[in-house]
mmCIF file of C-alpha atoms in Angstrom:
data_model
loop_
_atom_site.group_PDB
_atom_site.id
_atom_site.type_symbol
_atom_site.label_atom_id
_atom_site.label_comp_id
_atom_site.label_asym_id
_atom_site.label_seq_id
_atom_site.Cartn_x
_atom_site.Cartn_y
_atom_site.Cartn_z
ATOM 1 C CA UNK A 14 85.917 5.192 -50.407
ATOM 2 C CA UNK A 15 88.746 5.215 -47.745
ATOM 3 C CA UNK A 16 90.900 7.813 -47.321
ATOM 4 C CA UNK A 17 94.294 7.367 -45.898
ATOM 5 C CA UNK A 18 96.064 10.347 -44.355
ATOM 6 C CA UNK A 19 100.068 10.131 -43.737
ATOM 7 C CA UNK A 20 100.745 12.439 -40.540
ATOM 8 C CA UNK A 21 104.492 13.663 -39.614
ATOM 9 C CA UNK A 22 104.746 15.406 -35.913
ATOM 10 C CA UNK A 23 108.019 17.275 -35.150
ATOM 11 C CA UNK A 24 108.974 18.592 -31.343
ATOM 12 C CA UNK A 25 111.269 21.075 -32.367
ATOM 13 C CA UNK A 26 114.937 21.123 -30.335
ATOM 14 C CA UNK A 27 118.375 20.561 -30.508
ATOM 15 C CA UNK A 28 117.363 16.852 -30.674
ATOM 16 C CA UNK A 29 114.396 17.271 -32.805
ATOM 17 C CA UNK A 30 111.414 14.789 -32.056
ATOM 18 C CA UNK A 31 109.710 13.361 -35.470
ATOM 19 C CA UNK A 32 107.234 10.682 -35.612
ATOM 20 C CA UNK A 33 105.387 10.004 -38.793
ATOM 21 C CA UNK A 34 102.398 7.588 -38.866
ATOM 22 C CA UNK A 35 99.235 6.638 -41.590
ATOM 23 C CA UNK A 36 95.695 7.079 -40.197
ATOM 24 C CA UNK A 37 93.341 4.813 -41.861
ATOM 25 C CA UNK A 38 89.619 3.667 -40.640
ATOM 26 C CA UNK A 39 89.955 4.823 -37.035
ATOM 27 C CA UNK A 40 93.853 3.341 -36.893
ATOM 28 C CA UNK A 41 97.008 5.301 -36.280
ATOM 29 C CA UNK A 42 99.912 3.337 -37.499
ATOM 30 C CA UNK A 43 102.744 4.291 -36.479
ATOM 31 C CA UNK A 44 105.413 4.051 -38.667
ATOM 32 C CA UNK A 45 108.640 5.738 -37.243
ATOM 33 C CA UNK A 46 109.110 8.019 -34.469
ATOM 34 C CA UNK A 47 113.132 9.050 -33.257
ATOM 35 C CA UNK A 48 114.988 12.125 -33.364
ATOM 36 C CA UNK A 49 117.434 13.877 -35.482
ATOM 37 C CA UNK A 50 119.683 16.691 -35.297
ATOM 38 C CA UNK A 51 117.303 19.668 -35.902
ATOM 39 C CA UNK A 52 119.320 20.374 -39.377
ATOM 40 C CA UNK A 53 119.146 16.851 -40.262
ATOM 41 C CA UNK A 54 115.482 16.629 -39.683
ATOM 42 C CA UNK A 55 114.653 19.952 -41.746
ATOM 43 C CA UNK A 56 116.842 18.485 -44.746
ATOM 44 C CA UNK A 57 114.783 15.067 -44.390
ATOM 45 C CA UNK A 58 111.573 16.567 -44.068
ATOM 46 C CA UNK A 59 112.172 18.583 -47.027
ATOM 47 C CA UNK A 60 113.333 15.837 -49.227
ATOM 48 C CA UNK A 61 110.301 13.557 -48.280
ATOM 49 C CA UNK A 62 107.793 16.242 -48.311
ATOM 50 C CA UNK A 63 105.358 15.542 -50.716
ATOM 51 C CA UNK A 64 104.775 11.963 -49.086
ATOM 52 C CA UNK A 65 102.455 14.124 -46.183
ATOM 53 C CA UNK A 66 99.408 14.889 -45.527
ATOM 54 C CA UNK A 67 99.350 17.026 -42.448
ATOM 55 C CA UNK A 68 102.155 18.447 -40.247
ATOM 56 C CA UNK A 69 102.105 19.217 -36.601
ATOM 57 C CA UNK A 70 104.638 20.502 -34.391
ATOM 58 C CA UNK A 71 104.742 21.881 -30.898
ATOM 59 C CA UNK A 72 104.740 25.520 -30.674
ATOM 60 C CA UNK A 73 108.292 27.189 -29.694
ATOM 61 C CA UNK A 74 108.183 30.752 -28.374
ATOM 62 C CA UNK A 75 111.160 32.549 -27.508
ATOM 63 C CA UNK A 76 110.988 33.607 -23.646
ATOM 64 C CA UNK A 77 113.105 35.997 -21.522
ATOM 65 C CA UNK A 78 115.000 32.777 -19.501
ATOM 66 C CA UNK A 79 115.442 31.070 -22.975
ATOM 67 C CA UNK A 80 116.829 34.485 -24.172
ATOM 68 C CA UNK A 81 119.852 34.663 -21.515
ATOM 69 C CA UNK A 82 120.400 30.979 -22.709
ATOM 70 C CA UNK A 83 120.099 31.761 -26.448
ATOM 71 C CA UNK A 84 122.657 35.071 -26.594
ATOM 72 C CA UNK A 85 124.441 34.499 -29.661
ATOM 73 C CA UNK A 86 122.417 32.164 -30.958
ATOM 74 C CA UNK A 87 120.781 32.450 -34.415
ATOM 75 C CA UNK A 88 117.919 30.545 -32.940
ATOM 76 C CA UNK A 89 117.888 27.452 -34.750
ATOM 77 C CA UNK A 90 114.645 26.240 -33.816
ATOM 78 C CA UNK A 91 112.786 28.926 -34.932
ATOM 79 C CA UNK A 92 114.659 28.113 -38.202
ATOM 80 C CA UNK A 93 113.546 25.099 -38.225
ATOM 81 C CA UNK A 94 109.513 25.870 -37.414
ATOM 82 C CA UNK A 95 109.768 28.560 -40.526
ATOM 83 C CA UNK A 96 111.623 25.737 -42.813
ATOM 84 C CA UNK A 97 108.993 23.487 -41.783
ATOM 85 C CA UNK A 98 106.217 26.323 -42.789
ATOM 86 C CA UNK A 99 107.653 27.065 -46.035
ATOM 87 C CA UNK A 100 107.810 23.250 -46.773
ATOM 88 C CA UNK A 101 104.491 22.660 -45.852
ATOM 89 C CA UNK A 102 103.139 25.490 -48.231
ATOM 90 C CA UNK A 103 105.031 24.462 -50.991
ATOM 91 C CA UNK A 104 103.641 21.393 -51.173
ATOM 92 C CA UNK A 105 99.683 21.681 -49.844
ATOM 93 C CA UNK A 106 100.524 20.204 -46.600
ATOM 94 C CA UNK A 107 98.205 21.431 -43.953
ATOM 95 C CA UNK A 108 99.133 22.503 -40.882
ATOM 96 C CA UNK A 109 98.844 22.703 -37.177
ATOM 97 C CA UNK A 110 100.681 23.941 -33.926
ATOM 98 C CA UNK A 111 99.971 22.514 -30.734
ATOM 99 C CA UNK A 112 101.419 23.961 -27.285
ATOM 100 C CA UNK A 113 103.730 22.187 -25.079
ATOM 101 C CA UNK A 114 101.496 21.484 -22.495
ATOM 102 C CA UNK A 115 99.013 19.593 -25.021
ATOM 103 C CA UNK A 116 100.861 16.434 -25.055
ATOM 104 C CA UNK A 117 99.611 15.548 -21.529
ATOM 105 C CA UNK A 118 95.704 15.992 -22.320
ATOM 106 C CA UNK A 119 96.778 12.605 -24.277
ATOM 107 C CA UNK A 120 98.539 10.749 -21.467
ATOM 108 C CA UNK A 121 95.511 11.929 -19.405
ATOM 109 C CA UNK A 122 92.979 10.358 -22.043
ATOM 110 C CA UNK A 123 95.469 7.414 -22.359
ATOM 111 C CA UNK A 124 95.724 6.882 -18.754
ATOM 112 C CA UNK A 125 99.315 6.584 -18.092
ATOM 113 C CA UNK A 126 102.608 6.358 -20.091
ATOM 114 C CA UNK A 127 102.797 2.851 -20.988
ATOM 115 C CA UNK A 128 101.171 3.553 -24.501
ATOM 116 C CA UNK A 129 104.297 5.075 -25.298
ATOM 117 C CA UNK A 130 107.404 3.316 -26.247
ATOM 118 C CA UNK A 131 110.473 3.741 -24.157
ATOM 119 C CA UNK A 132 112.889 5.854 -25.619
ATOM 120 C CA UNK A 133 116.421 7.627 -25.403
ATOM 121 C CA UNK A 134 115.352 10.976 -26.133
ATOM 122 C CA UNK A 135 112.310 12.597 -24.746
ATOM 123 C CA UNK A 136 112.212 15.043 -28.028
ATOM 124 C CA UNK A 137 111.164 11.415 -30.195
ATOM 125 C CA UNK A 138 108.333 10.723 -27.314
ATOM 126 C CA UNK A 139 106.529 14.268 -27.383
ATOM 127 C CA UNK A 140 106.301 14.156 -31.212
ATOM 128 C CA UNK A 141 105.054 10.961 -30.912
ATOM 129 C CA UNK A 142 102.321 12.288 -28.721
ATOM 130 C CA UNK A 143 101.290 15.497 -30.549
ATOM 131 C CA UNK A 144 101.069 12.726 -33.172
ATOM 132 C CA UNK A 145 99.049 10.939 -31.479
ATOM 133 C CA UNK A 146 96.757 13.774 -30.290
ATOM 134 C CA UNK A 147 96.079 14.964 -33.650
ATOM 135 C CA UNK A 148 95.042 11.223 -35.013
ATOM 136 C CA UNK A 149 92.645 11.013 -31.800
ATOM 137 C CA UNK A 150 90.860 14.604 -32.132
ATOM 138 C CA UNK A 151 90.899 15.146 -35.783
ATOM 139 C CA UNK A 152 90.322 11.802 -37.074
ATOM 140 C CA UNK A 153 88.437 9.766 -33.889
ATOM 141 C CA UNK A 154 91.117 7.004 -33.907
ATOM 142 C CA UNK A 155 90.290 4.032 -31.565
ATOM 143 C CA UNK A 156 93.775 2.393 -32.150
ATOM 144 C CA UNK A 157 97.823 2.899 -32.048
ATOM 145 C CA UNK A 158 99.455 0.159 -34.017
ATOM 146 C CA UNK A 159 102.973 0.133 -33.145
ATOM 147 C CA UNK A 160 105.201 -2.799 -34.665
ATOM 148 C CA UNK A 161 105.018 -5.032 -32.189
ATOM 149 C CA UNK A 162 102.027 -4.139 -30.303
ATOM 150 C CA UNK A 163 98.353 -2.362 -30.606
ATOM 151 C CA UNK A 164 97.264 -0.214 -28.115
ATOM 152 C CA UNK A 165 93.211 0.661 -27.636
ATOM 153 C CA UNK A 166 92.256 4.471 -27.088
ATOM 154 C CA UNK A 167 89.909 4.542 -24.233
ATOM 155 C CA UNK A 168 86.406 6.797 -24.298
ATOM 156 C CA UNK A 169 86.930 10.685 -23.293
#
């Protein structure tokens, strides 16, 4: 028996980065990735919840230069990583947080950009690839279906 798992990646930000995709028999499909307003995405998310699998997000830590930028903030995007949490509990979606700099161990594996789409937002294209570095690791996927195109996932 095949198992399907349905995977949504966020990159948290003011332009929040989601990309949700189906892994099945060693595919990623991909089947949206764009960006929405960080509230926007958290009230989608929510609504749609129980239609995931997994969740993974890139890590957001509060630092002393993003603190001076941030005064008087009620730091949204930590909002947004503990709405995500709570959703995620609530309805038995696992979990997991990858760092910032983990997105390029993919586009080293990958070999260059050009498995990515083009995009207007750079938020859309790092979801896209903690997505897509998740699918690889966790579930040995060989290919990236993309609407119009399939893209191969060389040997580590």
């Amino acid at each position: 028996m095949r198992y399907r798992t349905r995977v949504i990646a966020f990159d948290p930000g003011e332009q929040t980065g989601v990309a949700i995709g189906t892994i099945d028999a060693n595919v990623l499909e991909v089947e949206h990735f764009g960006w929405d307003r960080w509230m926007d995405a958290a009230y989608r998310f929510k609504r749609g919840a129980e239609g995931f699998d997994h969740c993974v997000y890139e890590s957001w830590k509060l630092t002393a230069r993003g603190a001076k930028n941030l005064k008087g903030s009620d730091m949204p995007w930590s909002q947004f990583i503990g709405m995500m949490k709570m959703v995620c509990h609530d309805n038995d979606i696992t979990l997991s947080v990858q760092e910032p700099a983990e997105k390029y161990v993919i586009d080293a594996r990958m070999g260059d950009l050009d498995y990515l789409p083009k995009g207007e937002v750079e938020h859309h294209r790092d979801a896209l690839r903690h997505l897509i570095k998740y699918a690889v690791e966790n579930h040995n996927v060989k290919s990236i279906e993309y609407e119009t195109r399939t893209v191969e996932v060389p040997e580590p």
